[in-house]
Short mmCIF file of C-alpha atoms in Angstrom, two decimals:
data_model
loop_
_atom_site.label_atom_id
_atom_site.label_comp_id
_atom_site.label_asym_id
_atom_site.label_seq_id
_atom_site.Cartn_x
_atom_site.Cartn_y
_atom_site.Cartn_z
CA UNK A 14 8.78 24.05 1.35
CA UNK A 15 5.91 22.39 3.17
CA UNK A 16 3.64 25.09 2.71
CA UNK A 17 4.44 25.31 -1.41
CA UNK A 18 4.35 21.60 -1.73
CA UNK A 19 1.28 21.27 -0.12
CA UNK A 20 -0.30 23.85 -2.30
CA UNK A 21 0.79 21.92 -5.41
CA UNK A 22 -0.25 18.74 -4.12
CA UNK A 23 -3.78 20.10 -3.59
CA UNK A 24 -3.98 21.24 -7.12
CA UNK A 25 -2.47 17.91 -8.51
CA UNK A 26 -4.78 15.58 -6.22
CA UNK A 27 -7.89 17.62 -6.78
CA UNK A 28 -7.94 18.08 -10.54
CA UNK A 29 -5.65 15.16 -11.76
CA UNK A 30 -5.35 12.36 -9.37
CA UNK A 31 -8.44 11.76 -7.74
CA UNK A 32 -10.29 11.50 -11.18
CA UNK A 33 -7.38 9.30 -12.75
CA UNK A 34 -7.59 7.00 -9.68
CA UNK A 35 -11.34 6.54 -9.42
CA UNK A 36 -11.68 6.91 -13.13
CA UNK A 37 -9.29 3.87 -13.96
CA UNK A 38 -10.87 1.71 -11.11
CA UNK A 39 -14.42 2.18 -12.97
CA UNK A 40 -12.86 1.41 -16.30
CA UNK A 41 -11.07 -1.57 -14.94
CA UNK A 42 -14.26 -3.05 -12.83
CA UNK A 43 -16.36 -2.70 -16.24
CA UNK A 44 -13.37 -4.16 -18.44
CA UNK A 45 -13.19 -7.35 -15.62
CA UNK A 46 -16.84 -7.55 -15.20
CA UNK A 47 -16.80 -6.71 -11.58
CA UNK A 48 -13.83 -9.21 -11.04
CA UNK A 49 -13.72 -7.85 -7.41
CA UNK A 50 -17.09 -9.06 -6.60
CA UNK A 51 -17.73 -12.32 -8.78
CA UNK A 52 -14.21 -13.67 -7.40
CA UNK A 53 -14.32 -12.30 -4.14
CA UNK A 54 -14.44 -15.91 -2.31
CA UNK A 55 -12.00 -17.37 -4.40
CA UNK A 56 -9.73 -14.60 -3.45
CA UNK A 57 -9.69 -15.45 0.38
CA UNK A 58 -9.55 -19.12 -0.60
CA UNK A 59 -6.49 -19.10 -2.88
CA UNK A 60 -4.62 -17.09 -0.41
CA UNK A 61 -4.91 -20.10 2.08
CA UNK A 62 -3.37 -22.12 -0.48
CA UNK A 63 -0.48 -19.65 -1.18
CA UNK A 64 2.03 -20.76 1.22
CA UNK A 65 3.44 -23.63 -0.52
CA UNK A 66 6.82 -23.88 -1.86
CA UNK A 67 7.90 -21.75 -4.63
CA UNK A 68 10.69 -23.73 -6.61
CA UNK A 69 13.19 -21.37 -6.08
CA UNK A 70 11.49 -18.31 -6.13
CA UNK A 71 9.44 -16.47 -3.11
CA UNK A 72 5.98 -17.93 -3.01
CA UNK A 73 2.34 -16.20 -3.59
CA UNK A 74 1.87 -15.52 0.24
CA UNK A 75 5.50 -14.08 0.75
CA UNK A 76 4.93 -11.70 -1.96
CA UNK A 77 1.46 -10.87 -0.60
CA UNK A 78 3.25 -10.42 2.90
CA UNK A 79 5.66 -8.19 1.33
CA UNK A 80 2.88 -6.02 -0.39
CA UNK A 81 0.77 -6.06 2.68
CA UNK A 82 4.04 -5.22 4.91
CA UNK A 83 3.76 -1.43 3.36
CA UNK A 84 -0.41 -1.74 3.08
CA UNK A 85 -1.06 -2.71 6.72
CA UNK A 86 1.28 -0.20 8.58
CA UNK A 87 1.56 3.42 9.21
CA UNK A 88 -0.88 4.64 6.89
CA UNK A 89 -3.52 2.59 8.79
CA UNK A 90 -2.85 4.50 11.70
CA UNK A 91 -1.28 7.94 11.22
CA UNK A 92 -2.67 8.09 7.77
CA UNK A 93 -6.26 7.78 8.78
CA UNK A 94 -5.50 10.09 11.74
CA UNK A 95 -4.51 12.83 9.89
CA UNK A 96 -7.27 12.30 7.23
CA UNK A 97 -9.81 12.47 10.21
CA UNK A 98 -8.36 15.41 11.62
CA UNK A 99 -8.16 17.21 8.16
CA UNK A 100 -11.63 15.80 6.63
CA UNK A 101 -13.69 14.25 9.41
CA UNK A 102 -15.07 10.74 9.84
CA UNK A 103 -16.66 11.27 6.27
CA UNK A 104 -12.78 11.00 4.88
CA UNK A 105 -13.60 6.84 5.71
CA UNK A 106 -16.14 6.87 3.09
CA UNK A 107 -14.23 8.01 0.18
CA UNK A 108 -11.64 5.68 1.54
CA UNK A 109 -14.09 2.70 1.23
CA UNK A 110 -14.78 4.14 -2.29
CA UNK A 111 -11.44 4.18 -3.42
CA UNK A 112 -10.51 0.55 -2.25
CA UNK A 113 -13.89 -0.92 -4.10
CA UNK A 114 -12.79 0.50 -7.49
CA UNK A 115 -9.27 -0.03 -6.54
CA UNK A 116 -9.49 -3.60 -6.03
CA UNK A 117 -9.75 -4.05 -9.73
CA UNK A 118 -6.73 -1.47 -10.30
CA UNK A 119 -4.60 -3.31 -7.60
CA UNK A 120 -5.95 -6.99 -9.75
CA UNK A 121 -4.80 -5.27 -13.07
CA UNK A 122 -1.27 -4.13 -12.14
CA UNK A 123 -0.39 -7.44 -10.04
CA UNK A 124 -1.63 -9.55 -12.89
CA UNK A 125 0.36 -7.43 -15.28
CA UNK A 126 3.83 -7.47 -13.23
CA UNK A 127 3.55 -11.15 -13.25
CA UNK A 128 3.16 -11.79 -17.12
CA UNK A 129 5.79 -9.06 -18.15
CA UNK A 130 8.10 -10.18 -14.81
CA UNK A 131 11.91 -11.11 -15.13
CA UNK A 132 14.29 -13.33 -13.58
CA UNK A 133 16.90 -12.11 -11.27
CA UNK A 134 20.88 -13.34 -11.14
CA UNK A 135 19.77 -14.93 -7.47
CA UNK A 136 17.12 -17.09 -9.22
CA UNK A 137 14.04 -14.96 -7.84
CA UNK A 138 11.84 -12.81 -10.27
CA UNK A 139 11.58 -9.22 -10.20
CA UNK A 140 9.18 -6.73 -12.26
CA UNK A 141 6.66 -3.91 -11.79
CA UNK A 142 5.28 -1.31 -13.59
CA UNK A 143 8.72 -0.35 -15.25
CA UNK A 144 9.00 -3.50 -16.88
CA UNK A 145 5.33 -3.56 -18.22
CA UNK A 146 5.72 -0.12 -19.21
CA UNK A 147 8.78 -1.10 -21.38
CA UNK A 148 7.82 -4.21 -22.35
CA UNK A 149 4.15 -3.63 -22.74
CA UNK A 150 3.99 -0.37 -24.10
CA UNK A 151 7.24 -0.48 -25.73
CA UNK A 152 8.28 2.88 -24.05
CA UNK A 153 11.74 2.55 -22.30
CA UNK A 154 11.74 6.45 -21.72
CA UNK A 155 8.63 6.34 -19.65
CA UNK A 156 9.81 3.27 -17.68
CA UNK A 157 13.01 4.93 -16.74
CA UNK A 158 10.84 8.08 -15.94
CA UNK A 159 8.88 5.67 -13.54
CA UNK A 160 11.60 3.61 -12.08
CA UNK A 161 13.49 6.80 -11.48
CA UNK A 162 10.94 8.35 -9.20
CA UNK A 163 10.02 4.77 -7.52
CA UNK A 164 13.56 4.75 -6.61
CA UNK A 165 13.35 8.22 -4.84
CA UNK A 166 9.83 7.17 -3.39
CA UNK A 167 10.88 4.05 -1.69
CA UNK A 168 14.50 4.84 -0.75
CA UNK A 169 13.97 8.24 0.56
CA UNK A 170 10.14 9.35 0.98
CA UNK A 171 8.75 6.04 2.33
CA UNK A 172 11.43 5.62 4.80
CA UNK A 173 11.29 8.94 6.22
CA UNK A 174 7.38 8.78 6.69
CA UNK A 175 7.58 5.44 8.18
CA UNK A 176 10.36 6.65 10.50
CA UNK A 177 8.95 9.76 11.40
CA UNK A 178 5.86 8.04 12.79
CA UNK A 179 7.66 5.36 14.92
CA UNK A 180 9.79 8.44 16.42
CA UNK A 181 6.71 10.48 17.24
CA UNK A 182 4.74 7.74 18.79
CA UNK A 183 7.69 6.60 20.86
CA UNK A 184 8.83 10.09 22.10
CA UNK A 185 5.47 11.40 22.70
CA UNK A 186 4.54 7.81 24.63
CA UNK A 187 7.83 7.34 26.39
CA UNK A 188 9.59 10.53 26.54
CA UNK A 189 12.76 9.00 24.21
CA UNK A 190 14.40 11.38 21.96
CA UNK A 191 13.40 10.94 18.24
CA UNK A 192 16.99 10.80 17.20
CA UNK A 193 17.78 7.80 19.67
CA UNK A 194 14.86 5.83 18.02
CA UNK A 195 15.90 6.95 14.69
CA UNK A 196 19.35 5.54 15.44
CA UNK A 197 17.71 2.27 16.48
CA UNK A 198 15.52 1.97 13.02
CA UNK A 199 18.71 2.96 11.02
CA UNK A 200 20.76 0.18 12.60
CA UNK A 201 17.84 -2.66 12.54
CA UNK A 202 17.39 -1.56 9.00
CA UNK A 203 20.67 -2.28 7.89
CA UNK A 204 21.21 -5.36 9.48
CA UNK A 205 17.81 -7.01 7.40
CA UNK A 206 18.51 -5.11 4.36
CA UNK A 207 22.17 -6.45 3.70
CA UNK A 208 20.72 -10.20 3.72
CA UNK A 209 19.07 -9.44 0.23
CA UNK A 210 15.14 -9.71 -0.95
CA UNK A 211 14.77 -13.42 0.22
CA UNK A 212 15.82 -11.90 3.90
CA UNK A 213 12.93 -9.06 3.50
CA UNK A 214 10.36 -11.79 2.22
CA UNK A 215 11.14 -14.15 5.11
CA UNK A 216 11.19 -11.21 7.79
CA UNK A 217 7.89 -9.80 6.58
CA UNK A 218 5.85 -13.03 6.25
CA UNK A 219 6.38 -13.35 9.81
CA UNK A 220 6.41 -9.38 10.97
CA UNK A 221 3.31 -8.30 8.72
CA UNK A 222 0.64 -10.84 9.54
CA UNK A 223 1.54 -10.90 13.48
CA UNK A 224 1.14 -7.17 13.82
CA UNK A 225 -1.97 -7.29 11.53
CA UNK A 226 -3.67 -9.46 13.62
CA UNK A 227 -2.50 -7.86 17.08
CA UNK A 228 -4.10 -4.64 15.80
CA UNK A 229 -7.17 -6.36 14.72
CA UNK A 230 -7.61 -7.97 17.95
CA UNK A 231 -7.20 -4.57 19.93
CA UNK A 232 -9.68 -2.85 17.73
CA UNK A 233 -12.17 -5.56 17.85
CA UNK A 234 -11.82 -5.28 21.54
CA UNK A 235 -12.39 -1.46 21.69
CA UNK A 236 -15.33 -2.30 19.34
CA UNK A 237 -16.88 -4.50 21.55
CA UNK A 238 -16.39 -2.15 24.45
CA UNK A 239 -17.98 0.52 22.57
CA UNK A 240 -20.48 -1.42 20.33
CA UNK A 241 -23.56 0.43 21.13
CA UNK A 242 -21.63 3.48 19.58
CA UNK A 243 -21.63 1.52 16.07
CA UNK A 244 -24.66 2.87 14.68
CA UNK A 245 -23.45 6.40 15.41
CA UNK A 246 -20.28 6.34 14.05
CA UNK A 247 -21.18 4.99 10.62
CA UNK A 248 -23.91 7.57 10.60
CA UNK A 249 -21.32 10.54 11.23
CA UNK A 250 -19.16 8.89 8.30
CA UNK A 251 -21.77 9.01 5.99
CA UNK A 252 -23.16 12.48 7.02
CA UNK A 253 -19.69 14.09 7.04
CA UNK A 254 -19.00 12.36 3.91
CA UNK A 255 -21.15 14.73 2.08
CA UNK A 256 -20.53 17.62 4.28
CA UNK A 257 -23.74 17.38 6.38
CA UNK A 258 -22.00 18.02 9.43
CA UNK A 259 -19.47 21.26 9.03
CA UNK A 260 -18.57 20.79 12.58
CA UNK A 261 -16.18 17.98 12.17
CA UNK A 262 -13.76 20.04 9.95
CA UNK A 263 -14.44 23.54 11.40
CA UNK A 264 -14.70 26.29 8.62
CA UNK A 265 -14.37 25.87 5.36
CA UNK A 266 -16.16 23.04 2.98
CA UNK A 267 -16.76 19.59 4.85
CA UNK A 268 -17.25 17.92 1.77
CA UNK A 269 -13.92 18.64 -0.04
CA UNK A 270 -12.06 18.16 3.00
CA UNK A 271 -13.38 14.69 3.26
CA UNK A 272 -13.16 13.89 -0.16
CA UNK A 273 -9.52 15.43 -0.59
CA UNK A 274 -8.07 13.84 2.49
CA UNK A 275 -9.85 10.52 1.94
CA UNK A 276 -8.98 9.45 -1.47
CA UNK A 277 -5.33 10.95 -0.72
CA UNK A 278 -4.66 8.98 2.45
CA UNK A 279 -6.56 6.16 1.31
CA UNK A 280 -4.12 5.87 -1.72
CA UNK A 281 -1.56 5.73 1.00
CA UNK A 282 -3.14 3.02 2.82
CA UNK A 283 -3.85 0.75 -0.20
CA UNK A 284 -1.49 1.46 -2.68
CA UNK A 285 -3.98 0.40 -5.42
CA UNK A 286 -2.48 2.13 -8.77
CA UNK A 287 0.50 3.51 -7.22
CA UNK A 288 2.99 0.92 -8.64
CA UNK A 289 4.27 0.02 -5.41
CA UNK A 290 2.75 -3.53 -4.90
CA UNK A 291 3.29 -4.78 -8.55
CA UNK A 292 7.10 -5.11 -7.76
CA UNK A 293 6.22 -7.35 -4.87
CA UNK A 294 3.53 -9.18 -6.97
CA UNK A 295 6.38 -9.79 -9.67
CA UNK A 296 8.24 -11.82 -6.83
CA UNK A 297 6.04 -14.35 -6.72
CA UNK A 298 6.25 -18.06 -8.37
CA UNK A 299 2.70 -19.12 -9.52
CA UNK A 300 1.08 -21.49 -11.61
CA UNK A 301 -1.18 -18.38 -13.61
CA UNK A 302 -0.45 -14.51 -13.13
CA UNK A 303 -4.11 -14.11 -12.36
CA UNK A 304 -3.71 -15.69 -9.41
CA UNK A 305 -1.24 -13.34 -7.92
CA UNK A 306 -4.01 -10.40 -9.08
CA UNK A 307 -6.68 -11.99 -7.24
CA UNK A 308 -4.28 -12.05 -3.75
CA UNK A 309 -3.22 -8.37 -4.52
CA UNK A 310 -6.74 -7.13 -4.77
CA UNK A 311 -7.81 -8.96 -1.61
CA UNK A 312 -4.95 -7.09 0.38
CA UNK A 313 -6.85 -3.94 -0.77
CA UNK A 314 -10.02 -4.92 0.95
CA UNK A 315 -8.41 -5.96 4.20
CA UNK A 316 -6.40 -2.73 4.08
CA UNK A 317 -8.90 -0.11 3.91
CA UNK A 318 -12.30 -1.81 4.57
CA UNK A 319 -11.38 -3.73 7.40
CA UNK A 320 -8.36 -2.34 9.08
CA UNK A 321 -8.70 1.25 8.20
CA UNK A 322 -12.48 1.50 9.45
CA UNK A 323 -11.27 -0.33 12.58
CA UNK A 324 -8.74 2.53 13.11
CA UNK A 325 -11.37 5.31 12.33
CA UNK A 326 -13.97 3.63 14.94
CA UNK A 327 -11.45 3.82 17.15
CA UNK A 328 -10.53 7.04 17.27
CA UNK A 329 -14.13 8.44 16.64
CA UNK A 330 -15.72 6.36 19.49
CA UNK A 331 -13.03 7.01 22.38
CA UNK A 332 -13.11 10.85 22.44
CA UNK A 333 -9.85 11.34 21.10
CA UNK A 334 -11.07 13.49 17.99
CA UNK A 335 -11.24 16.67 19.70
CA UNK A 336 -11.49 19.40 16.24
CA UNK A 337 -10.84 22.17 19.08
CA UNK A 338 -7.34 21.59 20.29
CA UNK A 339 -5.90 18.76 17.83
CA UNK A 340 -3.68 19.74 14.97
CA UNK A 341 -2.26 17.70 11.79
CA UNK A 342 1.11 17.05 13.80
CA UNK A 343 -1.26 15.23 16.44
CA UNK A 344 -1.54 12.62 14.00
CA UNK A 345 1.25 10.28 15.06
CA UNK A 346 0.09 9.59 18.42
CA UNK A 347 -3.48 10.21 18.26
CA UNK A 348 -4.81 6.08 17.69
CA UNK A 349 -2.17 5.27 20.69
CA UNK A 350 -3.89 8.05 22.88
CA UNK A 351 -7.52 6.67 22.22
CA UNK A 352 -6.44 3.02 22.81
CA UNK A 353 -4.82 3.65 26.05
CA UNK A 354 -7.61 5.86 26.91
CA UNK A 355 -9.97 2.72 26.48
CA UNK A 356 -7.73 -0.02 27.75
CA UNK A 357 -5.41 1.57 30.05
CA UNK A 358 -2.16 3.17 30.26
CA UNK A 359 -0.36 -0.41 30.17
CA UNK A 360 -1.16 -0.61 26.48
CA UNK A 361 1.41 2.32 25.62
CA UNK A 362 4.59 -0.03 25.28
CA UNK A 363 2.39 -3.28 23.37
CA UNK A 364 1.11 -0.29 20.95
CA UNK A 365 4.24 1.27 20.84
CA UNK A 366 6.13 -2.11 19.54
CA UNK A 367 3.52 -2.72 17.27
CA UNK A 368 3.90 0.74 15.26
CA UNK A 369 7.34 0.12 15.64
CA UNK A 370 7.02 -3.35 13.65
CA UNK A 371 4.47 -1.96 11.27
CA UNK A 372 6.97 1.20 10.36
CA UNK A 373 9.69 -1.12 10.11
CA UNK A 374 8.30 -3.73 7.91
CA UNK A 375 7.15 -1.28 5.82
CA UNK A 376 10.75 0.17 5.29
CA UNK A 377 11.75 -3.18 4.32
CA UNK A 378 8.88 -3.68 1.73
CA UNK A 379 9.68 -0.33 0.16
CA UNK A 380 13.52 -1.76 -0.10
CA UNK A 381 11.85 -4.74 -1.97
CA UNK A 382 10.01 -1.80 -4.17
CA UNK A 383 12.80 0.12 -4.65
CA UNK A 384 15.43 -2.54 -5.33
CA UNK A 385 13.31 -3.83 -8.29
CA UNK A 386 13.45 -0.70 -9.80
CA UNK A 387 16.76 0.09 -9.27
CA UNK A 388 17.73 -3.23 -10.99
CA UNK A 389 15.91 -2.14 -13.93
CA UNK A 390 17.91 0.75 -14.49
CA UNK A 391 21.13 -0.70 -13.88
CA UNK A 392 21.86 -4.07 -12.72
CA UNK A 393 25.00 -2.75 -10.79
CA UNK A 394 25.63 -4.56 -7.15
CA UNK A 395 27.75 -1.60 -5.87
CA UNK A 396 25.01 0.81 -6.71
CA UNK A 397 22.43 -1.64 -4.63
CA UNK A 398 24.63 -1.48 -1.74
CA UNK A 399 24.96 2.28 -2.03
CA UNK A 400 20.88 2.31 -2.44
CA UNK A 401 20.57 0.32 0.76
CA UNK A 402 22.77 3.09 2.98
CA UNK A 403 20.84 5.75 1.28
CA UNK A 404 17.58 4.24 2.53
CA UNK A 405 18.94 3.43 5.90
CA UNK A 406 20.12 6.89 6.31
CA UNK A 407 16.85 8.34 5.68
CA UNK A 408 15.34 5.81 7.91
CA UNK A 409 17.47 7.97 10.36
CA UNK A 410 16.79 11.51 8.76
CA UNK A 411 12.81 11.10 8.62
CA UNK A 412 12.99 10.55 12.48
CA UNK A 413 13.67 13.84 13.18
CA UNK A 414 11.86 16.12 10.71
CA UNK A 415 8.48 17.40 10.94
CA UNK A 416 5.65 15.17 10.49
CA UNK A 417 3.74 17.23 7.54
CA UNK A 418 6.98 17.82 5.96
CA UNK A 419 7.88 14.27 5.23
CA UNK A 420 4.08 13.17 4.68
CA UNK A 421 3.89 16.13 1.98
CA UNK A 422 6.73 15.02 0.38
CA UNK A 423 5.72 11.34 -0.09
CA UNK A 424 2.27 12.85 -1.81
CA UNK A 425 4.23 14.60 -4.32
CA UNK A 426 6.32 11.28 -4.61
CA UNK A 427 3.49 9.23 -5.15
CA UNK A 428 1.50 11.57 -7.74
CA UNK A 429 4.74 10.89 -10.38
CA UNK A 430 4.64 7.45 -10.04
CA UNK A 431 0.80 6.58 -9.56
CA UNK A 432 -0.23 8.63 -12.92
CA UNK A 433 2.33 7.02 -14.93
CA UNK A 434 1.41 3.70 -13.65
CA UNK A 435 -2.32 4.31 -14.35
CA UNK A 436 -1.42 5.35 -17.63
CA UNK A 437 0.06 2.04 -18.33
CA UNK A 438 -2.72 0.01 -16.79
CA UNK A 439 -5.23 1.37 -19.01
CA UNK A 440 -3.23 1.08 -21.96
CA UNK A 441 -2.14 -2.69 -21.39
CA UNK A 442 -6.03 -3.58 -20.20
CA UNK A 443 -6.37 -5.92 -23.16
CA UNK A 444 -3.96 -8.20 -21.82
CA UNK A 445 -5.79 -7.99 -18.27
CA UNK A 446 -8.80 -8.85 -20.01
CA UNK A 447 -7.26 -11.84 -22.09
CA UNK A 448 -5.70 -13.20 -18.77
CA UNK A 449 -8.62 -13.15 -16.70
CA UNK A 450 -10.74 -14.78 -19.67
CA UNK A 451 -8.12 -17.48 -19.79
CA UNK A 452 -8.13 -17.97 -15.86
CA UNK A 453 -11.80 -18.08 -16.01
CA UNK A 454 -12.37 -20.61 -18.77
CA UNK A 455 -9.85 -23.03 -17.11
CA UNK A 456 -11.82 -22.78 -14.04
CA UNK A 457 -15.26 -23.17 -15.52
CA UNK A 458 -13.82 -26.41 -17.02
CA UNK A 459 -12.94 -27.49 -13.47
CA UNK A 460 -9.43 -27.26 -13.68
CA UNK A 461 -6.76 -26.17 -11.70
CA UNK A 462 -5.67 -22.65 -13.86
CA UNK A 463 -2.65 -23.11 -15.49
CA UNK A 464 -1.10 -20.40 -17.88
CA UNK A 465 0.29 -21.81 -21.04
CA UNK A 466 1.41 -18.85 -23.40
CA UNK A 467 0.60 -20.89 -26.67
CA UNK A 468 -2.66 -21.59 -25.62
CA UNK A 469 -4.11 -18.08 -24.53
CA UNK A 470 -5.22 -15.70 -26.79
CA UNK A 471 -3.19 -12.83 -25.72
CA UNK A 472 -3.02 -9.53 -27.49
CA UNK A 473 0.71 -9.92 -28.27
CA UNK A 474 3.99 -11.66 -28.12
CA UNK A 475 5.33 -12.27 -24.48
CA UNK A 476 8.90 -10.86 -24.39
CA UNK A 477 10.55 -12.58 -21.93
CA UNK A 478 11.10 -16.33 -21.57
CA UNK A 479 9.70 -16.51 -17.68
CA UNK A 480 6.75 -18.26 -19.18
#
C-alpha cells in the first residue's frame, strides 16, 4: 500500500500540486500587490494586540495559536528530517519559496474564511473552505467533497502522523513500547477533546507558544555553538537545491529530489493553501477580516523561514545527516539525535517532552479543523461525539504503524483538500482584493480598520448575517 500510494503521490505532486501551489501563490502575490512584503511589519505588530477579549467568541490570538498548533509541530521536526533525507539540504530552499508565495495564499484563505464564517450554537464562529466554496462559489457538491475529505484528513490521517512521530521518538530514546505511548496519547486527547472547541483554543494558546519558544531557544543555542558553520550551511542549501551536489541524495536527480520533497514537506509544515488553517481563522472575532488574514500569513513565515530553517541547520551541522547510513524511517528521531549529540544525552527527555506536546497540540488543532467541517456537513451532537472517538482511536493506531505509511496516507489526503481549496481561492480572488482595498483605505486615513459591508465595494452579497 505504501509503495502504490507513494508512486501515485509522486505523480500528483510532480505534475499537479507543485504547479498549483506555487502558481496560486504567485497569482495572489500579484493580485494583492505583494501584500506579504508591504504588510509584513503590520503582521507582527497586530499579533501583539490580538490577545484582547473576543466578546464571547475566540480571540484572534487564540485562533492564531490554534493554527500554529498544527503548523509548528511534527512537520518542523520529522517532516524537515524526512525532506532532507530524501532531497538533501536543498529541499529547504524550495520550502522557503513555497513559504514566500504561500504567505499570500495563507492571507487569502484566512480572509475568505472570515468573511464567509457562520455562528455555531455555542456562540463561537465556524467556517473555512467548505463555507466559502458553498457561499462564495455557490457549489454545495464541491463543498461537501471538500468537507468530507477534510474530516478524513483531520480525524484519521493527521492524528496518525502526529502520534506516530511521538511514539517513534520516545521509543527510540527511552525504550518505551510504542503501544504504551499510544495509550497515553489517546487518553489525554480524549480528556481534552470532550471539552469542546473553546477548551482546544485554551489548551493550544498555552502549549503551542511555549513549546515553540523552547524549541527555538534550543536551536539558537546550537546555532551559536556552531556559528562558524552558518556560511557552509547556506552554501550547501543553495548548491543542493539546484542539483550541484549529487552526494546529498546518492543516486538519481538531486534537483528533482530537493524540489519534490521540499515543496511537499513545505506544504505539510506551513499548510498554506491546504485549507486547514482557515478553519481556525474563521473562529476568531475581529474588527476586519483582513486582520486575521495578516496574522495567518505571519504564521507561515514563522513556521517555515524561522523554525524549519533552524531545524535544517541543527540536522545539517551536527553530523546527524549521514546519507550512507540513514533511511526515511530514521526521520522521526534524527533531529533528537542531532540535539543530544550537541548538548548532551540529558536533553533526551526535554526534547521528547517537547515533541510530545508538539504532536499533542497538533492533534487538538486537527480536531478543531475536522469538527468545523463536520458541523458543515451535519449539525449532530451524537455525530460530533462519534468523530471525537474516531480521532482518539486513530491517535492510538498511528502510534504503532510504520512512519512511511502514515506520511504517505497524509500526502494523499492533503492532495484532495488542497486542490479544491486552491481552485476556490483563485475563483474568489475578487473578494480578497476588495477586502484588502477596504482595509488599506481605512488605514491610509489613519483609522482603525473596521469592516462595514455596506461601505465596502464587494463583488457580491455576503450570504450570512455575521457581519
